Amino acid sequence: MNGDISSGFPDGEFAARTSAAQALMAQAGLSALLLTTEPEVRYYTGFLTRFWESPTRPWFVIVPAQGKPIAVIPSIGAHLMRQTWITDIRTWQAPDYDDDGVGLLADTLRAVTPQDGKIGLADQMESHARMPLGSLRQLKGALAQRRLVSDATITRRLRMVKSEAEIAKIRFACGIADRAFARVGEIAHEGTSLAQVFRKFQMLCLDEGADWVPYLAGAADQGGYGDVISPATDRPLTKGDVLMLDTGLVWSGYFCDFDRNYSVGAPSDTLQHAHDCLIAATQAAFDMARPGAVLSDMFQAMSAVINPDGEAMDAGRLGHGLGMQLTEWPSIIADDHTPLVPGMVLTLEPSINIGGGKIIVHEENIVIQSDGAAYLSTPQTHAMRVLE
Amino acid sequence: MNGDISSGFPDGEFAARTSAAQALMAQAGLSALLLTTEPEVRYYTGFLTRFWESPTRPWFVIVPAQGKPIAVIPSIGAHLMRQTWITDIRTWQAPDYDDDGVGLLADTLRAVTPQDGKIGLADQMESHARMPLGSLRQLKGALAQRRLVSDATITRRLRMVKSEAEIAKIRFACGIADRAFARVGEIAHEGTSLAQVFRKFQMLCLDEGADWVPYLAGAADQGGYGDVISPATDRPLTKGDVLMLDTGLVWSGYFCDFDRNYSVGAPSDTLQHAHDCLIAATQAAFDMARPGAVLSDMFQAMSAVINPDGEAMDAGRLGHGLGMQLTEWPSIIADDHTPLVPGMVLTLEPSINIGGGKIIVHEENIVIQSDGAAYLSTPQTHAMRVLE
């Protein structure tokens, strides 16, 4: 079977990820990893489907101490899973009100781990167990002496450093968004409702090659906006508005995540100054982003430009990891001292308070390379984009 | 504040949902409900955002024994939450590596529940706790004698029966998909790649008024297809293919979920017969769908037409609930004996094996009314849709 069909990666990519996890599992004394969420399952198997949108069925993959991962999944997914590099695929006819996969999962875990084995399950920040808590209790009971323990953040750590093939996908996704952002003038004018701008912008993303557009947020208001996570309203664009569009579109299973700001009519001096600060802050973080620097230094470099007084920020951070998910580990905050290493893909996302409860936010996507950073999004210049 | 802004419902809708939950909580001996997932939070608050796509931050809402729900959320969401009917909004600056909201959540739960109180958390099928397991352990420790227990499926049961306002939204979403399906001939022809059909179909959904298109699956192959959850490939449509598109598009926070099949060129007799069976099976379930009937009877009615020999089905069911999520409780399976009541919105989704590992699946959306059922999607006729 060919991993290319559903994932666009050669099988070797998944074998390498699995081996890397198994080395860390040995260090942590884990006999297996139990995976329950979309990105975890896809990371090791290449199983790519939008069917996770349905909350009905749990899906399980086990990474044993040696050998390929084992899929324990609803039968509706067997045909697609057989197109990945996974060969041991065990299924049940879900939903089953008597036993929705827990018995099959426990049998499989008992078969591939020793009696006193420890089975790692993600339990730290940015994780959750995508299975009913009742099923998790049943599973613990069915494992006898085996214990479910922390996965020691193994998958989170591996995913933080991307392969060249992953970076290529993210770069391609960024290029699609670059082209869509360049066409906003075609669809957004004074008088256009924000709801219509949102619909038409998603159409532009698809037209430029996105597979789908899982995330679009934005805002438009006079001189700035109140938040960056709201859905659209029917309010028409008005002269003096700043329109912000922030998209996480997907290509071949990988996200971009950046925004662009548009002034409706010529920007005021205040707005242009705020935009200048955001571009300068982004560039300050970019300039110091190289192996050996730490994330908190990037936070301080941006803060010095946009928030010299150190006020509390609603957003809570100034950027984050990016890849199979819209946001990934780590966060660019004062408390994150993770050293940068080649292959990390990050967003730089400074925001600035302009008074009156309003903010402006800017975002770019970068990759850490051996000799510094490179932009994956085409960086915004100081000159604001203007809509007429 | 006006619940209409973010949700399109009057505040009374959320007050009614909250009161209904509180009545069931009293019966179950629960002092509070703890909500962690997008649909649970939105159901009681109206908080509508696509920001849940980011896995970084946990979000919490507490339904106390009396009074309005209380939001315990990252500060990035405060501005939007203030536009709902919720007034008690407590925030922390997330992500916080030392305490990512657990302390604030525990303080709040202790303040609104008695010392020996029981706090309900969803733990049954179709649920999960959207927070790190490590945080859940910390929370249990911080609650002292208070116990986290099952939510007794209170929210799942309430959501299963829709209000007139909810049904209107689902009907509107279905209308958008109806119009998009009617235009597939504009974008799909012999030679068009399936990937391009997927992109263009999502553009049609947006053009017809969808807010976004969280779900699109489909397939195209000779005479039938292998599964219904795969992403698109670059394979071009070929004469003799059946193209299936299955969309869950969203309007104002509510989904439709139905599919349409298209024959590339005139359908073979075998294909037309399979399609006839699917339409007949759907109609058989529709005809018996009225208050007092049970779901398992609908399952049997469809099975008698499409699967008289009772073979195992990969899909595992023949339909499901629909609303704020693509799929909701209950499932149309032999083991579900839930009686139908007015306000239930269901999909009828029979599938038929045509041999050679191939299937054809058909799907409609219906609502249960006092005197029977009504279609929300415009029902497909026996005549197959044909692409040239």
PDB file of N, CA, C and O in Angstrom, chain B residues 118-167:
ATOM      1  N   LYS B 118     -22.036  17.379  43.995  1.00  0.00           N
ATOM      2  CA  LYS B 118     -21.636  16.558  42.849  1.00  0.00           C
ATOM      3  C   LYS B 118     -21.693  17.420  41.587  1.00  0.00           C
ATOM      4  O   LYS B 118     -22.699  18.084  41.333  1.00  0.00           O
ATOM      5  N   ILE B 119     -20.607  17.384  40.824  1.00  0.00           N
ATOM      6  CA  ILE B 119     -20.470  18.215  39.624  1.00  0.00           C
ATOM      7  C   ILE B 119     -20.471  17.292  38.412  1.00  0.00           C
ATOM      8  O   ILE B 119     -19.625  16.399  38.302  1.00  0.00           O
ATOM      9  N   GLY B 120     -21.431  17.523  37.508  1.00  0.00           N
ATOM     10  CA  GLY B 120     -21.600  16.615  36.374  1.00  0.00           C
ATOM     11  C   GLY B 120     -20.729  16.991  35.194  1.00  0.00           C
ATOM     12  O   GLY B 120     -20.669  18.148  34.781  1.00  0.00           O
ATOM     13  N   LEU B 121     -20.060  15.986  34.628  1.00  0.00           N
ATOM     14  CA  LEU B 121     -19.195  16.156  33.459  1.00  0.00           C
ATOM     15  C   LEU B 121     -19.593  15.061  32.469  1.00  0.00           C
ATOM     16  O   LEU B 121     -19.756  13.904  32.860  1.00  0.00           O
ATOM     17  N   ALA B 122     -19.762  15.421  31.206  1.00  0.00           N
ATOM     18  CA  ALA B 122     -20.186  14.434  30.203  1.00  0.00           C
ATOM     19  C   ALA B 122     -19.191  13.283  30.155  1.00  0.00           C
ATOM     20  O   ALA B 122     -17.976  13.515  30.079  1.00  0.00           O
ATOM     21  N   ASP B 123     -19.666  12.057  30.173  1.00  0.00           N
ATOM     22  CA  ASP B 123     -18.754  10.908  30.168  1.00  0.00           C
ATOM     23  C   ASP B 123     -19.266   9.752  29.319  1.00  0.00           C
ATOM     24  O   ASP B 123     -18.672   8.683  29.313  1.00  0.00           O
ATOM     25  N   GLN B 124     -20.394   9.955  28.602  1.00  0.00           N
ATOM     26  CA  GLN B 124     -20.962   8.861  27.828  1.00  0.00           C
ATOM     27  C   GLN B 124     -20.635   9.005  26.335  1.00  0.00           C
ATOM     28  O   GLN B 124     -19.901   9.884  25.938  1.00  0.00           O
ATOM     29  N   MET B 125     -21.216   8.118  25.514  1.00  0.00           N
ATOM     30  CA  MET B 125     -20.889   8.088  24.088  1.00  0.00           C
ATOM     31  C   MET B 125     -21.076   9.460  23.432  1.00  0.00           C
ATOM     32  O   MET B 125     -21.981  10.200  23.775  1.00  0.00           O
ATOM     33  N   GLU B 126     -20.232   9.745  22.468  1.00  0.00           N
ATOM     34  CA  GLU B 126     -20.221  11.000  21.698  1.00  0.00           C
ATOM     35  C   GLU B 126     -19.680  12.169  22.521  1.00  0.00           C
ATOM     36  O   GLU B 126     -19.713  13.310  22.056  1.00  0.00           O
ATOM     37  N   SER B 127     -19.182  11.920  23.717  1.00  0.00           N
ATOM     38  CA  SER B 127     -18.618  12.999  24.540  1.00  0.00           C
ATOM     39  C   SER B 127     -17.124  12.798  24.742  1.00  0.00           C
ATOM     40  O   SER B 127     -16.591  11.710  24.538  1.00  0.00           O
ATOM     41  N   HIS B 128     -16.457  13.878  25.108  1.00  0.00           N
ATOM     42  CA  HIS B 128     -15.106  13.787  25.660  1.00  0.00           C
ATOM     43  C   HIS B 128     -14.896  15.020  26.517  1.00  0.00           C
ATOM     44  O   HIS B 128     -15.681  15.972  26.446  1.00  0.00           O
ATOM     45  N   ALA B 129     -13.868  15.002  27.334  1.00  0.00           N
ATOM     46  CA  ALA B 129     -13.509  16.181  28.128  1.00  0.00           C
ATOM     47  C   ALA B 129     -12.425  16.925  27.372  1.00  0.00           C
ATOM     48  O   ALA B 129     -11.329  16.406  27.184  1.00  0.00           O
ATOM     49  N   ARG B 130     -12.756  18.148  26.909  1.00  0.00           N
ATOM     50  CA  ARG B 130     -11.769  18.902  26.124  1.00  0.00           C
ATOM     51  C   ARG B 130     -10.875  19.698  27.064  1.00  0.00           C
ATOM     52  O   ARG B 130     -10.955  20.923  27.184  1.00  0.00           O
ATOM     53  N   MET B 131     -10.036  18.990  27.751  1.00  0.00           N
ATOM     54  CA  MET B 131      -9.046  19.593  28.637  1.00  0.00           C
ATOM     55  C   MET B 131      -7.994  18.528  28.881  1.00  0.00           C
ATOM     56  O   MET B 131      -8.281  17.327  28.749  1.00  0.00           O
ATOM     57  N   PRO B 132      -6.773  18.923  29.206  1.00  0.00           N
ATOM     58  CA  PRO B 132      -5.747  17.895  29.426  1.00  0.00           C
ATOM     59  C   PRO B 132      -6.119  16.994  30.602  1.00  0.00           C
ATOM     60  O   PRO B 132      -6.652  17.461  31.619  1.00  0.00           O
ATOM     61  N   LEU B 133      -5.806  15.707  30.470  1.00  0.00           N
ATOM     62  CA  LEU B 133      -6.084  14.774  31.569  1.00  0.00           C
ATOM     63  C   LEU B 133      -5.327  15.192  32.828  1.00  0.00           C
ATOM     64  O   LEU B 133      -5.811  14.996  33.939  1.00  0.00           O
ATOM     65  N   GLY B 134      -4.145  15.779  32.644  1.00  0.00           N
ATOM     66  CA  GLY B 134      -3.391  16.266  33.801  1.00  0.00           C
ATOM     67  C   GLY B 134      -4.154  17.363  34.536  1.00  0.00           C
ATOM     68  O   GLY B 134      -4.183  17.395  35.780  1.00  0.00           O
ATOM     69  N   SER B 135      -4.780  18.261  33.778  1.00  0.00           N
ATOM     70  CA  SER B 135      -5.584  19.320  34.401  1.00  0.00           C
ATOM     71  C   SER B 135      -6.801  18.744  35.106  1.00  0.00           C
ATOM     72  O   SER B 135      -7.213  19.239  36.157  1.00  0.00           O
ATOM     73  N   LEU B 136      -7.372  17.710  34.517  1.00  0.00           N
ATOM     74  CA  LEU B 136      -8.543  17.079  35.134  1.00  0.00           C
ATOM     75  C   LEU B 136      -8.164  16.456  36.485  1.00  0.00           C
ATOM     76  O   LEU B 136      -8.906  16.573  37.470  1.00  0.00           O
ATOM     77  N   ARG B 137      -7.002  15.828  36.535  1.00  0.00           N
ATOM     78  CA  ARG B 137      -6.520  15.278  37.815  1.00  0.00           C
ATOM     79  C   ARG B 137      -6.324  16.391  38.847  1.00  0.00           C
ATOM     80  O   ARG B 137      -6.719  16.261  40.008  1.00  0.00           O
ATOM     81  N   GLN B 138      -5.685  17.490  38.422  1.00  0.00           N
ATOM     82  CA  GLN B 138      -5.481  18.627  39.339  1.00  0.00           C
ATOM     83  C   GLN B 138      -6.817  19.165  39.844  1.00  0.00           C
ATOM     84  O   GLN B 138      -6.956  19.507  41.013  1.00  0.00           O
ATOM     85  N   LEU B 139      -7.770  19.265  38.931  1.00  0.00           N
ATOM     86  CA  LEU B 139      -9.078  19.801  39.315  1.00  0.00           C
ATOM     87  C   LEU B 139      -9.725  18.932  40.389  1.00  0.00           C
ATOM     88  O   LEU B 139     -10.243  19.440  41.390  1.00  0.00           O
ATOM     89  N   LYS B 140      -9.693  17.609  40.180  1.00  0.00           N
ATOM     90  CA  LYS B 140     -10.275  16.708  41.178  1.00  0.00           C
ATOM     91  C   LYS B 140      -9.640  16.930  42.543  1.00  0.00           C
ATOM     92  O   LYS B 140     -10.325  16.972  43.568  1.00  0.00           O
ATOM     93  N   GLY B 141      -8.317  17.097  42.554  1.00  0.00           N
ATOM     94  CA  GLY B 141      -7.619  17.321  43.817  1.00  0.00           C
ATOM     95  C   GLY B 141      -8.035  18.624  44.481  1.00  0.00           C
ATOM     96  O   GLY B 141      -8.108  18.713  45.707  1.00  0.00           O
ATOM     97  N   ALA B 142      -8.319  19.643  43.645  1.00  0.00           N
ATOM     98  CA  ALA B 142      -8.616  20.973  44.186  1.00  0.00           C
ATOM     99  C   ALA B 142     -10.069  21.113  44.638  1.00  0.00           C
ATOM    100  O   ALA B 142     -10.432  22.123  45.240  1.00  0.00           O
ATOM    101  N   LEU B 143     -10.890  20.112  44.355  1.00  0.00           N
ATOM    102  CA  LEU B 143     -12.310  20.237  44.690  1.00  0.00           C
ATOM    103  C   LEU B 143     -12.634  19.670  46.072  1.00  0.00           C
ATOM    104  O   LEU B 143     -13.781  19.700  46.508  1.00  0.00           O
ATOM    105  N   ALA B 144     -11.618  19.139  46.744  1.00  0.00           N
ATOM    106  CA  ALA B 144     -11.797  18.592  48.093  1.00  0.00           C
ATOM    107  C   ALA B 144     -12.897  17.539  48.083  1.00  0.00           C
ATOM    108  O   ALA B 144     -12.853  16.610  47.266  1.00  0.00           O
ATOM    109  N   GLN B 145     -13.914  17.649  48.941  1.00  0.00           N
ATOM    110  CA  GLN B 145     -14.935  16.587  49.018  1.00  0.00           C
ATOM    111  C   GLN B 145     -15.896  16.583  47.829  1.00  0.00           C
ATOM    112  O   GLN B 145     -16.616  15.613  47.614  1.00  0.00           O
ATOM    113  N   ARG B 146     -15.939  17.689  47.115  1.00  0.00           N
ATOM    114  CA  ARG B 146     -16.831  17.694  45.946  1.00  0.00           C
ATOM    115  C   ARG B 146     -16.357  16.634  44.946  1.00  0.00           C
ATOM    116  O   ARG B 146     -15.167  16.423  44.788  1.00  0.00           O
ATOM    117  N   ARG B 147     -17.318  16.026  44.262  1.00  0.00           N
ATOM    118  CA  ARG B 147     -16.936  14.964  43.319  1.00  0.00           C
ATOM    119  C   ARG B 147     -17.350  15.294  41.905  1.00  0.00           C
ATOM    120  O   ARG B 147     -18.435  15.829  41.678  1.00  0.00           O
ATOM    121  N   LEU B 148     -16.462  14.976  40.952  1.00  0.00           N
ATOM    122  CA  LEU B 148     -16.818  15.026  39.531  1.00  0.00           C
ATOM    123  C   LEU B 148     -17.484  13.708  39.189  1.00  0.00           C
ATOM    124  O   LEU B 148     -16.880  12.643  39.373  1.00  0.00           O
ATOM    125  N   VAL B 149     -18.710  13.777  38.685  1.00  0.00           N
ATOM    126  CA  VAL B 149     -19.460  12.558  38.355  1.00  0.00           C
ATOM    127  C   VAL B 149     -20.041  12.696  36.948  1.00  0.00           C
ATOM    128  O   VAL B 149     -19.884  13.730  36.293  1.00  0.00           O
ATOM    129  N   SER B 150     -20.720  11.664  36.494  1.00  0.00           N
ATOM    130  CA  SER B 150     -21.362  11.707  35.180  1.00  0.00           C
ATOM    131  C   SER B 150     -22.412  12.824  35.126  1.00  0.00           C
ATOM    132  O   SER B 150     -23.110  13.087  36.106  1.00  0.00           O
ATOM    133  N   ASP B 151     -22.535  13.463  33.985  1.00  0.00           N
ATOM    134  CA  ASP B 151     -23.573  14.497  33.807  1.00  0.00           C
ATOM    135  C   ASP B 151     -24.944  13.876  33.524  1.00  0.00           C
ATOM    136  O   ASP B 151     -25.895  14.596  33.200  1.00  0.00           O
ATOM    137  N   ALA B 152     -25.039  12.565  33.635  1.00  0.00           N
ATOM    138  CA  ALA B 152     -26.316  11.860  33.427  1.00  0.00           C
ATOM    139  C   ALA B 152     -26.892  12.166  32.037  1.00  0.00           C
ATOM    140  O   ALA B 152     -28.109  12.148  31.846  1.00  0.00           O
ATOM    141  N   THR B 153     -26.034  12.432  31.069  1.00  0.00           N
ATOM    142  CA  THR B 153     -26.397  12.748  29.669  1.00  0.00           C
ATOM    143  C   THR B 153     -27.417  13.886  29.563  1.00  0.00           C
ATOM    144  O   THR B 153     -28.168  13.963  28.588  1.00  0.00           O
ATOM    145  N   ILE B 154     -27.419  14.796  30.528  1.00  0.00           N
ATOM    146  CA  ILE B 154     -28.418  15.876  30.524  1.00  0.00           C
ATOM    147  C   ILE B 154     -28.323  16.731  29.261  1.00  0.00           C
ATOM    148  O   ILE B 154     -29.332  16.969  28.581  1.00  0.00           O
ATOM    149  N   THR B 155     -27.137  17.186  28.922  1.00  0.00           N
ATOM    150  CA  THR B 155     -27.007  18.062  27.757  1.00  0.00           C
ATOM    151  C   THR B 155     -27.289  17.306  26.460  1.00  0.00           C
ATOM    152  O   THR B 155     -27.951  17.821  25.551  1.00  0.00           O
ATOM    153  N   ARG B 156     -26.840  16.076  26.391  1.00  0.00           N
ATOM    154  CA  ARG B 156     -27.097  15.269  25.192  1.00  0.00           C
ATOM    155  C   ARG B 156     -28.598  15.076  24.997  1.00  0.00           C
ATOM    156  O   ARG B 156     -29.109  15.180  23.871  1.00  0.00           O
ATOM    157  N   ARG B 157     -29.311  14.805  26.090  1.00  0.00           N
ATOM    158  CA  ARG B 157     -30.763  14.599  25.984  1.00  0.00           C
ATOM    159  C   ARG B 157     -31.486  15.884  25.579  1.00  0.00           C
ATOM    160  O   ARG B 157     -32.397  15.868  24.748  1.00  0.00           O
ATOM    161  N   LEU B 158     -31.075  16.998  26.170  1.00  0.00           N
ATOM    162  CA  LEU B 158     -31.728  18.266  25.805  1.00  0.00           C
ATOM    163  C   LEU B 158     -31.478  18.610  24.344  1.00  0.00           C
ATOM    164  O   LEU B 158     -32.393  19.027  23.622  1.00  0.00           O
ATOM    165  N   ARG B 159     -30.236  18.448  23.901  1.00  0.00           N
ATOM    166  CA  ARG B 159     -29.889  18.820  22.526  1.00  0.00           C
ATOM    167  C   ARG B 159     -30.588  17.936  21.497  1.00  0.00           C
ATOM    168  O   ARG B 159     -30.727  18.331  20.337  1.00  0.00           O
ATOM    169  N   MET B 160     -31.014  16.752  21.906  1.00  0.00           N
ATOM    170  CA  MET B 160     -31.639  15.821  20.956  1.00  0.00           C
ATOM    171  C   MET B 160     -32.974  16.361  20.436  1.00  0.00           C
ATOM    172  O   MET B 160     -33.392  16.035  19.324  1.00  0.00           O
ATOM    173  N   VAL B 161     -33.635  17.186  21.217  1.00  0.00           N
ATOM    174  CA  VAL B 161     -34.929  17.761  20.806  1.00  0.00           C
ATOM    175  C   VAL B 161     -34.723  19.248  20.541  1.00  0.00           C
ATOM    176  O   VAL B 161     -34.388  20.012  21.435  1.00  0.00           O
ATOM    177  N   LYS B 162     -34.921  19.632  19.278  1.00  0.00           N
ATOM    178  CA  LYS B 162     -34.620  20.998  18.857  1.00  0.00           C
ATOM    179  C   LYS B 162     -35.828  21.915  19.031  1.00  0.00           C
ATOM    180  O   LYS B 162     -36.972  21.501  18.865  1.00  0.00           O
ATOM    181  N   SER B 163     -35.536  23.189  19.274  1.00  0.00           N
ATOM    182  CA  SER B 163     -36.583  24.219  19.296  1.00  0.00           C
ATOM    183  C   SER B 163     -36.953  24.596  17.855  1.00  0.00           C
ATOM    184  O   SER B 163     -36.231  24.272  16.904  1.00  0.00           O
ATOM    185  N   GLU B 164     -38.060  25.304  17.713  1.00  0.00           N
ATOM    186  CA  GLU B 164     -38.450  25.780  16.376  1.00  0.00           C
ATOM    187  C   GLU B 164     -37.358  26.660  15.764  1.00  0.00           C
ATOM    188  O   GLU B 164     -37.107  26.609  14.557  1.00  0.00           O
ATOM    189  N   ALA B 165     -36.711  27.470  16.603  1.00  0.00           N
ATOM    190  CA  ALA B 165     -35.657  28.359  16.092  1.00  0.00           C
ATOM    191  C   ALA B 165     -34.457  27.558  15.585  1.00  0.00           C
ATOM    192  O   ALA B 165     -33.837  27.900  14.573  1.00  0.00           O
ATOM    193  N   GLU B 166     -34.138  26.476  16.286  1.00  0.00           N
ATOM    194  CA  GLU B 166     -33.033  25.627  15.816  1.00  0.00           C
ATOM    195  C   GLU B 166     -33.403  24.932  14.514  1.00  0.00           C
ATOM    196  O   GLU B 166     -32.589  24.838  13.588  1.00  0.00           O
ATOM    197  N   ILE B 167     -34.634  24.416  14.445  1.00  0.00           N
ATOM    198  CA  ILE B 167     -35.065  23.712  13.235  1.00  0.00           C
ATOM    199  C   ILE B 167     -35.030  24.654  12.027  1.00  0.00           C
ATOM    200  O   ILE B 167     -34.625  24.267  10.928  1.00  0.00           O
TER     201      ILE B 167
END
